[in-house]
Amino acid sequence: MAPTTIRSWDRRYGLGPTAHTDGRHRRWTAVDVARLERMCALTASGLPPAEAARLALDEAGPDTSPLTGSPAPPPRPAARRRSRAGTGLRLGDARQECRGLARAALRLDATSLDELLTAAIEEHGLIAAWTEVIMPTLQAVGRKWESSGERYVEVEHFLSWHVSGALRRHAPSVAADRPGATTLLACVPAENHTLPLEVLAAALAERGLPVRMFGGALPVASLVAAVRRTGPAVVGLWAQSRTTASRPLAQHVAAIEWGVRGARRKPLVLTLGPGWAGQTAPGLPHPPGLAEAVTAVESVALR
């Protein structure tokens, strides 16, 4: 198991060693190890980590510490969930968590990867976890792939899939529609990099804002039809490369109107992603990051 996974389970669920001595080393008893093995077996069977931890702790029963001869203290309660959205992590913390994610991805270790992703989002908040931990790890894996020929493609796909799953687990249910408050998210035609839009969708859902997510390579006619049918306050168009970004398309969507005569409305179109660099125009904001995109949507949808 990755040390970061063990530390995360100890901090969140109280699955660490029951005996503590002076110094930096921790003493694991046979009962502690058996409890950890039970946790691994339960999560491998598909049980959510929190439920698996509860069962592993319940099944362990009372223990006597071999170092002190006295009953071991009860497991420490899981750390209270904290949200540090919008705040920065210490550089050392971020680097350590990136290395942990990268190692789990390279080993194709699904259990550890899910645990680390969930812990990062819950500990730091979605925006900080994405900006300072998850995205740098994805970029590092991508660079390794580019510099190694066709090697490590499976690692990048594996990591992206698990990031997508972690986002869906974290995001609450889809918020109820509110007239004039919906955000429509889609990749431009020929663009299939959907993960950044999934992060934005999760961040907006976390704030109770209704979202319509259409994913990759939405044809122009379908995009226009979706805008007319939903009447969104904001349309976010993602382009990863300049070859897929189209300023005429963004301007066309920004000009679509709906509503009764005399009170017609148009959407705010956000040009999202590096592909729009140098191709934006007045009235087409280009937020540089996730936090800025969320702020731009909130400024319109919460009016």
XYZ file of C-alpha atoms in Angstrom:
303
model
C 0.000 0.000 0.000
C 1.087 3.555 -0.637
C 2.156 5.313 2.599
C -0.079 8.246 1.651
C -3.111 5.922 1.593
C -2.281 4.554 5.046
C -1.835 8.057 6.434
C -5.085 9.163 4.833
C -7.027 6.238 6.356
C -5.450 6.933 9.740
C -6.334 10.628 9.610
C -9.862 10.186 8.271
C -11.048 6.922 9.819
C -8.760 6.213 12.785
C -7.202 3.115 11.157
C -3.654 3.852 12.311
C -1.630 2.176 15.046
C -3.299 2.093 18.454
C -0.009 2.350 20.368
C 2.191 5.448 20.248
C 5.732 5.893 21.556
C 8.162 8.778 21.645
C 9.923 9.585 18.410
C 8.886 9.722 14.770
C 8.245 5.990 14.225
C 4.832 4.406 14.696
C 4.356 0.935 16.194
C 1.866 -1.328 14.437
C 0.581 -4.367 16.346
C -0.648 -7.548 14.705
C -4.218 -6.421 15.429
C -3.539 -3.063 13.745
C -2.241 -4.804 10.625
C -5.154 -7.247 10.576
C -7.591 -4.328 10.771
C -5.801 -2.626 7.867
C -5.895 -5.837 5.810
C -9.617 -6.101 6.495
C -10.077 -2.532 5.287
C -8.216 -3.387 2.063
C -10.362 -6.468 1.476
C -13.610 -4.541 2.035
C -12.696 -1.666 -0.278
C -11.475 -4.125 -2.932
C -14.950 -5.682 -2.875
C -16.434 -2.326 -3.832
C -17.557 -1.090 -0.413
C -17.203 2.696 0.095
C -14.149 3.526 2.236
C -16.137 5.116 5.080
C -18.394 2.062 5.433
C -15.425 -0.317 5.090
C -13.603 1.528 7.874
C -16.630 1.320 10.160
C -16.876 -2.434 9.643
C -13.129 -2.972 10.051
C -13.128 -1.067 13.343
C -16.266 -2.812 14.618
C -14.889 -6.260 13.795
C -11.532 -5.580 15.472
C -13.013 -5.325 18.975
C -10.982 -4.315 22.076
C -7.243 -4.719 22.023
C -4.455 -4.685 24.571
C -1.307 -2.822 23.726
C 1.776 -5.097 23.910
C 3.929 -2.075 24.746
C 2.021 -0.898 27.805
C -0.063 -3.896 28.872
C -3.113 -1.646 29.183
C -6.198 -1.508 27.006
C -5.478 0.340 23.807
C -7.196 3.693 23.407
C -10.224 3.810 21.123
C -9.524 4.680 17.497
C -9.127 8.376 16.929
C -12.149 9.939 15.248
C -11.804 10.863 11.612
C -10.626 14.380 10.997
C -13.434 16.841 10.543
C -13.984 17.565 6.882
C -12.460 20.854 5.891
C -12.994 22.940 2.796
C -10.143 25.126 1.648
C -11.548 25.978 -1.769
C -9.712 28.882 -3.289
C -6.733 28.650 -0.935
C -3.239 27.511 -1.783
C -1.495 24.438 -0.420
C 2.038 24.571 0.846
C 4.325 23.668 -2.029
C 5.724 20.647 -0.178
C 2.224 19.318 0.543
C 1.155 19.669 -3.076
C 4.287 17.974 -4.377
C 3.901 15.078 -1.952
C 0.272 14.506 -2.937
C 1.150 14.735 -6.650
C 3.830 12.081 -6.196
C 1.384 9.841 -4.361
C -1.195 10.126 -7.163
C 1.430 9.568 -9.848
C 2.809 6.451 -8.123
C -0.672 4.973 -7.724
C -1.445 5.699 -11.389
C 1.827 4.136 -12.570
C 1.027 0.995 -10.539
C -2.539 1.018 -11.948
C -3.651 0.785 -8.326
C -7.352 1.653 -8.508
C -8.073 1.439 -4.776
C -5.200 3.699 -3.733
C -5.890 6.154 -6.533
C -9.551 6.544 -5.570
C -8.592 7.000 -1.929
C -5.986 9.652 -2.709
C -8.269 11.588 -5.054
C -11.146 11.566 -2.563
C -8.849 12.608 0.277
C -7.378 15.495 -1.742
C -10.808 16.866 -2.692
C -12.236 16.551 0.809
C -9.136 17.933 2.506
C -8.458 20.938 0.283
C -11.721 21.648 -1.525
C -12.409 20.963 -5.188
C -10.796 24.069 -6.673
C -7.500 23.817 -4.763
C -7.331 20.019 -5.230
C -7.793 20.355 -8.995
C -5.506 23.349 -9.481
C -2.625 22.309 -7.245
C -2.741 18.513 -7.039
C -4.783 16.782 -9.747
C -4.027 18.954 -12.767
C -0.238 19.047 -12.154
C -0.266 15.247 -11.835
C -2.165 14.878 -15.118
C 0.295 17.244 -16.805
C 3.281 15.306 -15.443
C 1.849 12.007 -16.690
C 1.145 13.629 -20.068
C 4.735 14.848 -20.347
C 6.002 11.376 -19.499
C 3.823 9.937 -22.248
C 5.007 12.517 -24.816
C 8.652 11.846 -23.999
C 8.330 8.043 -24.038
C 6.687 7.317 -27.359
C 3.567 5.214 -26.892
C 4.430 4.189 -23.332
C 2.281 5.333 -20.405
C -0.816 6.026 -22.530
C -2.673 3.548 -20.332
C -1.534 5.446 -17.231
C -2.959 8.742 -18.494
C -6.264 7.124 -19.477
C -6.433 5.281 -16.154
C -5.788 8.437 -14.152
C -8.277 10.509 -16.165
C -10.982 7.895 -15.717
C -10.525 7.810 -11.950
C -10.450 11.605 -11.716
C -13.767 11.681 -13.576
C -15.201 9.127 -11.157
C -13.995 11.086 -8.128
C -15.676 14.229 -9.460
C -18.982 12.436 -9.908
C -18.814 10.998 -6.405
C -18.026 14.392 -4.933
C -20.596 16.476 -6.796
C -24.060 16.615 -5.229
C -27.228 15.825 -7.144
C -28.016 18.024 -10.120
C -29.446 21.300 -8.872
C -33.038 22.117 -9.732
C -33.520 24.429 -12.685
C -33.974 28.102 -12.000
C -35.113 30.252 -14.943
C -32.198 32.225 -16.291
C -29.607 30.530 -14.056
C -28.609 27.429 -16.041
C -25.042 26.972 -17.321
C -24.491 24.963 -20.502
C -21.059 23.329 -20.888
C -19.762 21.731 -24.086
C -16.605 21.111 -26.047
C -16.446 22.751 -29.450
C -16.724 20.487 -32.511
C -13.714 18.138 -32.949
C -12.665 18.685 -29.304
C -12.824 15.687 -26.939
C -10.966 16.878 -23.817
C -13.917 16.840 -21.442
C -12.229 16.510 -18.039
C -11.775 20.264 -17.372
C -15.481 20.790 -18.102
C -16.354 17.949 -15.715
C -14.408 19.748 -12.987
C -16.256 23.004 -13.684
C -19.604 21.180 -13.705
C -18.802 19.620 -10.313
C -17.720 22.975 -8.861
C -20.944 24.646 -10.016
C -23.109 21.782 -8.747
C -21.313 22.063 -5.408
C -22.601 25.640 -5.257
C -26.182 24.662 -6.100
C -26.091 26.069 -9.640
C -27.942 24.121 -12.366
C -25.679 22.757 -15.100
C -26.250 21.056 -18.438
C -23.164 19.092 -19.481
C -22.877 17.955 -23.117
C -19.299 16.678 -23.145
C -17.062 16.272 -26.157
C -17.283 17.404 -29.779
C -20.838 18.762 -29.800
C -21.841 19.567 -33.415
C -22.708 23.188 -34.171
C -26.367 22.475 -34.965
C -26.755 20.491 -31.732
C -25.077 23.238 -29.694
C -27.392 25.891 -31.124
C -30.451 23.693 -30.536
C -29.405 23.066 -26.903
C -28.939 26.791 -26.275
C -32.351 27.624 -27.725
C -34.080 24.857 -25.734
C -32.497 25.608 -22.355
C -32.127 29.406 -22.453
C -28.911 29.356 -20.381
C -27.473 32.303 -18.525
C -23.952 31.115 -19.391
C -22.474 28.922 -22.127
C -18.983 27.553 -21.534
C -17.140 26.374 -24.671
C -13.957 24.355 -24.137
C -11.146 24.212 -26.709
C -7.871 22.482 -25.885
C -6.047 23.552 -29.066
C -6.177 26.481 -31.447
C -7.149 24.165 -34.281
C -10.516 23.480 -32.645
C -11.285 26.928 -31.190
C -13.588 28.984 -33.405
C -14.270 32.632 -32.637
C -17.104 32.837 -35.218
C -18.841 29.950 -33.433
C -18.526 31.632 -30.034
C -19.843 34.907 -31.475
C -22.751 33.102 -33.123
C -23.758 31.452 -29.829
C -23.403 34.778 -27.989
C -25.875 36.352 -30.436
C -28.643 33.771 -29.915
C -31.738 35.333 -28.330
C -34.805 33.894 -26.619
C -37.729 35.107 -24.552
C -40.717 37.328 -25.220
C -40.456 40.386 -27.413
C -39.169 43.348 -25.433
C -37.468 41.151 -22.845
C -35.243 38.978 -24.956
C -32.034 37.588 -23.480
C -28.651 36.369 -24.682
C -26.170 34.047 -22.947
C -22.789 35.062 -21.622
C -20.306 32.918 -23.573
C -17.137 31.907 -21.722
C -14.257 30.761 -23.928
C -12.566 28.091 -21.819
C -9.251 26.332 -22.363
C -5.845 27.118 -23.872
C -7.126 26.845 -27.436
C -8.771 30.272 -27.201
C -5.528 32.138 -26.503
C -5.356 35.020 -28.978
C -8.799 34.260 -30.436
C -11.081 35.955 -27.934
C -13.052 39.113 -28.674
C -14.940 41.782 -26.695
C -17.928 40.212 -24.958
C -16.306 36.744 -24.914
C -14.565 36.455 -21.511
C -11.672 34.005 -21.250
C -11.243 32.953 -17.584
C -7.664 31.748 -17.040
C -8.538 29.045 -14.506
C -11.211 27.102 -12.663
C -11.688 29.604 -9.839
C -12.107 32.477 -12.299
C -14.598 30.474 -14.389
C -16.698 29.698 -11.306
C -16.661 33.376 -10.313
C -17.737 34.432 -13.818
C -20.669 32.010 -13.793
C -21.752 33.046 -10.299
C -21.696 36.728 -11.260
C -24.366 36.033 -13.887
C -26.328 33.043 -12.593
C -26.833 34.449 -9.072
C -28.210 37.826 -10.161
